[in-house]
Coordinates of C-alpha atoms in Angstrom, one line a residue:
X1311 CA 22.5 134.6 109.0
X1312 CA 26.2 134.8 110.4
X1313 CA 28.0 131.6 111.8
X1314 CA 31.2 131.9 113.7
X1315 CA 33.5 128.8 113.9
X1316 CA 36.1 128.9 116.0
X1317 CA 40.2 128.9 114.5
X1318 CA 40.4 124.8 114.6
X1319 CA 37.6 124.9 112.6
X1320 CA 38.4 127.1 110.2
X1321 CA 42.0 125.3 109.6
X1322 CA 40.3 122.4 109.2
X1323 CA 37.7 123.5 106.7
X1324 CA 40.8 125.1 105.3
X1325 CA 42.6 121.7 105.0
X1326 CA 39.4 120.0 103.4
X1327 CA 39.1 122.9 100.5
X1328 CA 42.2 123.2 100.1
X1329 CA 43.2 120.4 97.9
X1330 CA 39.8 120.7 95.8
X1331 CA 41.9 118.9 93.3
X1332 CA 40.4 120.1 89.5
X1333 CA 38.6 117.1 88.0
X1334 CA 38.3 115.5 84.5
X1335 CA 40.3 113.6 82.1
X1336 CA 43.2 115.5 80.2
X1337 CA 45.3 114.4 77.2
X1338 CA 46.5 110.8 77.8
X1339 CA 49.5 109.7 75.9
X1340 CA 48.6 105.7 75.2
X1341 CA 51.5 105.1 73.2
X1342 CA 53.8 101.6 74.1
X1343 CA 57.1 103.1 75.5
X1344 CA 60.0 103.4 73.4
X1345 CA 63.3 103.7 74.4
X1346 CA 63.8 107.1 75.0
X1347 CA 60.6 108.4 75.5
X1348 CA 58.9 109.3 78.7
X1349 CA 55.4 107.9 79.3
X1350 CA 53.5 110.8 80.4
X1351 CA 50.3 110.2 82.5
X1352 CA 47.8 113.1 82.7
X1353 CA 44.6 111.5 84.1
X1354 CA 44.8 112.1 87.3
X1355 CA 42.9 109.0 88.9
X1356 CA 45.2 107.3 86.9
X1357 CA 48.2 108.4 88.3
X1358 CA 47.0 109.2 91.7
X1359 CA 46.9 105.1 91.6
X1360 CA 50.4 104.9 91.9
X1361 CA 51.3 107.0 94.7
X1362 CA 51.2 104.1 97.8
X1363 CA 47.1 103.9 99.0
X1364 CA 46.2 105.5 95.6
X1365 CA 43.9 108.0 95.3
X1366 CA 43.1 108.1 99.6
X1367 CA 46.5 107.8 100.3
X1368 CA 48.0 110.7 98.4
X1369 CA 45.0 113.0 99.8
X1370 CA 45.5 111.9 103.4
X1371 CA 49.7 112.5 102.7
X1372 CA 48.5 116.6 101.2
X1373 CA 46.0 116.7 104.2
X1374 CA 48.5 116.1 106.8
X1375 CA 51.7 118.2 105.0
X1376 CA 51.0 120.9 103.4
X1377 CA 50.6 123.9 104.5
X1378 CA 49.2 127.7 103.7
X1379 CA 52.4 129.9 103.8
X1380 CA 51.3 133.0 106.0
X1381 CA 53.0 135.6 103.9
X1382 CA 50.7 134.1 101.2
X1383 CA 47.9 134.4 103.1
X1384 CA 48.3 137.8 104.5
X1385 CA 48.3 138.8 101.0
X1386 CA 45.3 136.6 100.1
X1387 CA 46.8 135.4 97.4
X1388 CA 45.2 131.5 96.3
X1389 CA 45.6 129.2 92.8
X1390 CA 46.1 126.1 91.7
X1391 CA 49.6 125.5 91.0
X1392 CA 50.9 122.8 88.9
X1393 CA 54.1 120.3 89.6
X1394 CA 55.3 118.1 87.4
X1395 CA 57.7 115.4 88.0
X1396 CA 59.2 112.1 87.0
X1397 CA 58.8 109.0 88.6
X1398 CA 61.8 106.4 87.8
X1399 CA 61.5 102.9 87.8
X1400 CA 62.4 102.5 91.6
X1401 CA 59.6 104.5 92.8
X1402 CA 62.1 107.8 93.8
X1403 CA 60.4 111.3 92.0
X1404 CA 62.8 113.0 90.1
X1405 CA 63.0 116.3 87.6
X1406 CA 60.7 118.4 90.1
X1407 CA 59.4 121.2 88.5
X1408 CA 56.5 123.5 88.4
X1409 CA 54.8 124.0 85.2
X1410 CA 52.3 126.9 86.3
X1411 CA 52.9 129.1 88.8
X1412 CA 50.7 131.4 91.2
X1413 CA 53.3 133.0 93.1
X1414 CA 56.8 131.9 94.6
X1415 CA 55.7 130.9 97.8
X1416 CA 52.7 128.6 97.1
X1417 CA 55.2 126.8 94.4
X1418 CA 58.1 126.1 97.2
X1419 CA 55.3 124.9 99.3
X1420 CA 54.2 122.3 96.4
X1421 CA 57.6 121.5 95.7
X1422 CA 58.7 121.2 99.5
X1423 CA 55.7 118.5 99.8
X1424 CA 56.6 116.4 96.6
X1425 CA 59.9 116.2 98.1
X1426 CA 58.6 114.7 101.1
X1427 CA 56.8 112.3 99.3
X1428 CA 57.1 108.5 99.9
X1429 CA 58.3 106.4 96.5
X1430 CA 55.8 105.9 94.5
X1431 CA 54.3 102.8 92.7
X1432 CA 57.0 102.1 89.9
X1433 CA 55.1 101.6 85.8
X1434 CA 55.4 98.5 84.1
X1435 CA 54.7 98.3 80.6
X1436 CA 55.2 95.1 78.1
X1437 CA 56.9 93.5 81.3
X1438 CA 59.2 96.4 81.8
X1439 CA 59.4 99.2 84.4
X1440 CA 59.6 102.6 82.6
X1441 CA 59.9 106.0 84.2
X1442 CA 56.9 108.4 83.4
X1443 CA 55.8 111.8 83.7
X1444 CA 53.1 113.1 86.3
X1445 CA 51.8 116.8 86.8
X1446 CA 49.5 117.0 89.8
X1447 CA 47.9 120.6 90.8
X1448 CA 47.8 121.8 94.2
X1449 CA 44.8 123.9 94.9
X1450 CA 45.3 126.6 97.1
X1451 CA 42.5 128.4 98.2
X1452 CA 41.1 130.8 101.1
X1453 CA 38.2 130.3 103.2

């Protein structure tokens, strides 16, 4: 059995799988913050939270910018890479990097839609805003 959907479909299918975002809980670092030391938050429902409409809001922002770089594609190349960035304590993302790689266009596209990204929801911790650490992956993946 053979279906054939037409292009918009396909883009959009593409759009829906293509931030499959990996699931599950990873190391969470629950110490108090110290000056000094970055809080680092790796559970991503957590720290999806702070992006502005959590969890729906930062999937909806991915959905609408990102998008498939066609050398990439051509080459049907696909992976999650990983960003990691800072978020200071007025929201603005800072210390952009990528901490695993799939190839060099897939990461520019991940970092070129971070840096589009709207402040995020500043941490407070024992009544103080602190910066902190967050790696989100960005699934890229072929239909």
């Amino acid at each position: 059995m053979s279906i054939n959907l037409s292009k918009d479909i396909k883009s959009v299918l593409l759009k829906v799988f293509f931030f499959c975002f990996i699931a599950g809980l990873f190391f969470i670092n629950n110490s108090f913050a110290q000056p000094g030391k970055l809080k680092i938050i790796s559970d991503l429902t957590e720290g999806y939270q702070h992006f502005p409409g959590g969890e729906i809001g930062i999937f909806q922002f991915l959905n609408e910018n990102v998008r498939y770089p066609s050398k990439v594609r051509q080459k049907d190349i696909s992976g999650t890479v990983w960003v990691s960035f800072v978020v200071d304590t007025t929201g603005n993302l800072k210390d952009i990097h990528i901490n695993q790689s799939v190839d060099k266009d897939l990461d520019e596209e991940a970092i070129r839609v971070v840096n589009l990204m709207p402040k995020w929801i500043p941490l407070t911790e024992n009544g103080k805003l602190i910066e902190y650490q967050f790696t989100m992956p960005f699934r890229f993946k072929l239909q």
